[in-house]
Each structure stands twice: as structure tokens, then as C-alpha cells.
Coordinates of C-alpha atoms in Angstrom, one line a residue:
M1 CA -9.7 -9.6 -19.9
E2 CA -12.3 -7.2 -18.7
S3 CA -15.7 -8.3 -17.4
R4 CA -18.4 -5.6 -17.0
I5 CA -20.5 -6.0 -13.8
D6 CA -23.4 -3.6 -13.2
N7 CA -23.4 -4.0 -9.4
P8 CA -19.9 -3.5 -8.0
T9 CA -20.8 -5.4 -4.9
F10 CA -21.0 -8.7 -6.9
T11 CA -18.3 -10.6 -8.6
I12 CA -18.7 -13.7 -10.8
D13 CA -16.5 -16.8 -10.7
L14 CA -16.2 -17.5 -14.4
K15 CA -15.3 -21.1 -13.9
R16 CA -18.3 -22.0 -11.6
D17 CA -20.7 -19.5 -13.1
Q18 CA -21.9 -18.5 -9.6
D19 CA -22.5 -15.0 -8.1
Y20 CA -20.8 -14.0 -4.9
S21 CA -22.0 -11.1 -2.8
L22 CA -19.0 -9.2 -1.5
A23 CA -18.3 -6.1 0.4
Q24 CA -18.0 -2.9 -1.6
N25 CA -14.8 -2.9 -3.7
A26 CA -13.6 -6.3 -2.4
E27 CA -11.2 -8.5 -4.2
V28 CA -11.9 -12.2 -4.5
I29 CA -9.7 -15.1 -5.7
T30 CA -11.5 -18.3 -6.5
V31 CA -9.7 -21.7 -6.7
S32 CA -11.5 -24.7 -8.1
N33 CA -10.6 -28.0 -9.8
N34 CA -10.8 -28.2 -13.6
Q35 CA -12.8 -31.4 -14.0
L36 CA -15.3 -29.6 -16.3
L37 CA -12.4 -28.4 -18.5
Q38 CA -10.5 -31.8 -18.1
I39 CA -7.3 -30.0 -17.2
D40 CA -4.9 -31.3 -14.6
G41 CA -4.6 -28.5 -12.0
Y42 CA -6.7 -25.7 -10.5
N43 CA -8.4 -22.8 -12.1
V44 CA -7.5 -19.6 -10.3
C45 CA -9.4 -16.4 -11.0
L46 CA -8.5 -13.0 -9.5
H47 CA -11.4 -10.5 -9.5
K48 CA -10.2 -7.0 -8.8
P49 CA -12.6 -4.0 -9.0
T50 CA -11.4 -0.9 -10.9
K51 CA -12.3 2.7 -10.2
D52 CA -14.9 2.9 -12.9
G53 CA -16.9 -0.1 -11.5
D54 CA -15.5 -2.8 -13.8
Y55 CA -13.9 -6.0 -12.6
K56 CA -10.6 -6.9 -14.1
V57 CA -10.6 -10.7 -14.2
N58 CA -7.3 -12.6 -14.5
K59 CA -7.4 -16.4 -15.0
F60 CA -4.5 -18.7 -14.2
L61 CA -3.8 -22.4 -14.3
F62 CA -2.5 -23.4 -10.9
G63 CA -0.5 -26.6 -10.5
G64 CA -1.6 -28.3 -7.3
E65 CA 1.8 -29.0 -5.9
Q66 CA 3.0 -25.4 -6.1
E67 CA 3.0 -23.3 -2.9
G68 CA 1.9 -26.3 -0.8
L69 CA -1.7 -26.5 -2.0
P70 CA -2.5 -30.3 -2.1
K71 CA -2.7 -31.9 -5.5
D72 CA -5.8 -33.9 -4.6
L73 CA -8.4 -31.9 -2.8
Q74 CA -10.6 -35.0 -2.5
N75 CA -14.0 -33.8 -1.5
V76 CA -13.1 -30.1 -1.5
T77 CA -15.1 -28.4 -4.2
S78 CA -13.6 -25.0 -4.1
V79 CA -11.4 -22.6 -2.2
N80 CA -12.5 -18.9 -2.1
V81 CA -10.3 -16.1 -0.9
F82 CA -12.0 -12.7 0.0
V83 CA -10.0 -9.6 0.6
P84 CA -12.5 -7.0 2.0
E85 CA -11.5 -3.4 2.2
T86 CA -12.3 -3.0 5.9
D87 CA -10.2 -2.2 8.9
S88 CA -11.6 -5.0 11.0
V89 CA -11.4 -8.0 8.6
K90 CA -8.2 -8.5 6.6
L91 CA -8.8 -11.9 4.9
I92 CA -11.5 -14.5 4.6
V93 CA -10.9 -18.0 3.2
R94 CA -13.8 -20.3 2.4
V95 CA -13.2 -24.0 1.9
C96 CA -16.2 -25.9 0.6
V97 CA -16.6 -29.6 0.8
A98 CA -19.2 -32.2 0.0
M99 CA -19.7 -34.8 2.7
V100 CA -21.8 -37.9 2.5
F101 CA -23.8 -38.8 5.6
N102 CA -26.5 -41.5 5.7
N103 CA -26.5 -41.5 1.9
E104 CA -27.2 -37.8 1.9
T105 CA -24.8 -35.2 0.7
I106 CA -24.1 -32.5 3.2
N107 CA -22.4 -29.3 1.9
L108 CA -20.0 -27.8 4.4
A109 CA -18.2 -24.5 4.2
L110 CA -15.3 -23.8 6.5
Y111 CA -14.5 -20.1 6.9
F112 CA -11.1 -18.8 8.1
V113 CA -11.6 -15.1 9.0
E114 CA -8.5 -13.1 9.9
D115 CA -9.2 -9.9 11.8
T116 CA -6.7 -7.4 13.3
E117 CA -5.9 -9.7 16.2
N118 CA -6.3 -13.4 15.2
W119 CA -8.0 -16.0 13.1
S120 CA -11.6 -17.1 13.8
I121 CA -12.9 -20.3 12.2
Y122 CA -16.5 -21.0 11.4
L123 CA -18.3 -24.0 10.0
Y124 CA -21.3 -23.4 7.8
M125 CA -23.8 -26.1 6.6
E126 CA -24.9 -24.6 3.3
D127 CA -27.9 -25.4 1.1
F128 CA -26.3 -25.1 -2.3
E129 CA -29.7 -25.6 -4.0
H130 CA -30.7 -22.2 -2.8
V131 CA -27.6 -20.1 -3.2
G132 CA -27.0 -17.8 -0.2
K133 CA -29.3 -19.7 2.2
I134 CA -27.4 -20.8 5.3
R135 CA -29.0 -23.7 7.1
E136 CA -26.8 -23.9 10.2
V137 CA -23.9 -21.8 11.5
I138 CA -21.3 -23.2 14.0
D139 CA -18.7 -21.0 15.7
I140 CA -15.7 -23.3 16.1
F141 CA -12.8 -21.5 17.8
N142 CA -10.3 -18.6 17.6
C143 CA -6.7 -19.1 16.7
T144 CA -4.1 -16.5 17.8
D145 CA -1.3 -17.8 15.5
P146 CA -2.4 -17.5 11.9
L147 CA 0.8 -18.9 10.4
E148 CA 1.1 -22.1 12.5
L149 CA -2.6 -22.6 13.1
S150 CA -1.9 -24.8 16.1
F151 CA -5.2 -26.5 16.4
N152 CA -6.6 -27.0 19.9
H153 CA -8.7 -30.1 19.4
D154 CA -10.6 -29.7 22.7
A155 CA -11.7 -26.2 21.6
L156 CA -12.2 -27.2 18.0
F157 CA -14.9 -29.8 18.8
K158 CA -16.8 -28.1 21.6
I159 CA -19.6 -27.2 19.2
Q160 CA -22.6 -25.5 20.8
L161 CA -25.6 -25.1 18.6
E162 CA -29.2 -25.8 19.6
N163 CA -31.4 -27.7 17.2
L164 CA -28.4 -29.2 15.4
N165 CA -28.8 -32.9 14.8
S166 CA -26.3 -34.6 17.1
Q167 CA -25.4 -37.3 14.5
I168 CA -24.7 -34.6 11.9
E169 CA -22.6 -32.7 14.5
E170 CA -20.6 -35.8 15.3
A171 CA -20.1 -36.7 11.7
A172 CA -19.1 -33.1 10.8
T173 CA -16.6 -32.8 13.6
S174 CA -15.1 -36.2 12.8
Y175 CA -14.8 -35.1 9.2
L176 CA -13.1 -31.9 10.1
Y177 CA -10.7 -33.7 12.4
S178 CA -9.6 -36.0 9.6
K179 CA -9.1 -33.0 7.3
Y180 CA -7.6 -30.4 9.6
D181 CA -4.1 -30.8 8.1
L182 CA -5.7 -29.9 4.7
W183 CA -7.2 -26.8 6.2
T184 CA -3.9 -25.9 7.7
R185 CA -2.0 -26.3 4.4
I186 CA -4.6 -24.4 2.4
T187 CA -4.7 -21.5 4.9
R188 CA -0.9 -21.4 5.1
W189 CA -0.7 -21.2 1.4
V190 CA -3.2 -18.3 1.3
Q191 CA -1.4 -16.5 4.1
E192 CA 2.0 -16.8 2.3
L193 CA 0.4 -15.8 -1.0
F194 CA -1.1 -12.6 0.5
S195 CA 2.1 -11.7 2.3
L196 CA 3.9 -11.3 -1.0
P197 CA 4.1 -8.0 -2.8
Q198 CA 1.4 -7.6 -5.5
G199 CA 3.9 -7.9 -8.3
L200 CA 5.2 -11.2 -7.1
R201 CA 1.7 -12.8 -6.7
N202 CA 1.1 -13.4 -10.3
S203 CA 4.6 -14.8 -10.8
H204 CA 3.4 -17.8 -8.7
F205 CA 0.9 -18.8 -11.4
A206 CA 1.3 -19.9 -15.0
P207 CA -0.9 -17.9 -17.4
F208 CA -4.1 -19.8 -18.2
F209 CA -4.9 -17.7 -21.3

């Protein structure tokens, strides 16, 4: 299936109907649950730019138990995998969650960024009502072992950010602590997926249509 996009720096997740601003000629894989389609599994879209500026979009149905991705993502709303064509950044994984705090929904996005030396992990508090507007940015820690992701809890929760509400900070770090195994499994799945040759990647998915 071909999807014409005028601006090659943007791709569209057909499932979520949302624009993503990407680096020039970047690939993006989006993973989200299928509640709107009432399908048991995850909708996986691969957006790959072609030489003439088109994006070739492949859609797959992904069974949650395959490749170690948890069947129940609970409050995780989506997992986005960006493959920018740069020398400094190899892979970016975004895990978005909706967290309720004091009867208010806080949208968090956890970014795993793999560069030439290690993984860096960032926590964003996003205002999804205004797409692209970042309310707060928290630099969490660096991890030198991308496969094992041996979390150093002392480093993980030393969050330094002025003007961040301390209660929100405490709640966010507590939430991350309770979910860190989920981040590990998702990131390990992504790492294993992208370590496969291109021809084998698609064999891990059942065709959606």
C-alpha cells in the first residue's frame, strides 16, 4: 500500500491519525493497541520513505505475546520506534503512557535513545491536546548496556528539574519504578527486532491486510 506524503519529513500513523515530525528520510514503526478496531493484538505500521518522496506503508497485526512484547500494555497508549538516518543517533523508542494523578490525567512519554556509545533515557510530560508541545523535560540517566538495561535505581530517580511540581515528580518516578520491567521488555524487543536482517523482520509479523 502506498501513501503519498507531500513533505518527506513527516509520516502519518494510519491507526492513530496523527502526524509525526521526523528527521529527513527517517523510518518509523508505530505500535498501538487495536481497541478502536476491536482486534486482539497490536497494530504495527512500518513507514519507509522511498527515493521519490513517497512513504511505503506496511500494516501488520502483532500478537502481544510474540517477541516478548507484553500482551497487556495497561496504561501504555503507544510504542513508537524511530530510525533516523544519522551517524550520532541509531534508534529512538518512545513509550507513551496515561497516568492519573489527583484525578487528572498526566501524559508521559519515555524516550530510549541509542547513540553510538550507549542508551540515554528521557522522560517527557506531554500536552497531547496541543500536539508537539512539550510541557516538561526530564533527563533520567544513561545506560551503557542496551541489551540488559541494568537499571541503576539511584541514578534513575535523581531527577533534577526546576519548577517541576514535587508531587508530580514523586508520582512520576514511582510510576516508572513500578513499570521499569515493562520498559525493559519493550526495549529489548525493539533491540532484537532491529538486530535482525531486513528480510527477517517482516516474518515476525502476520499480515494485517
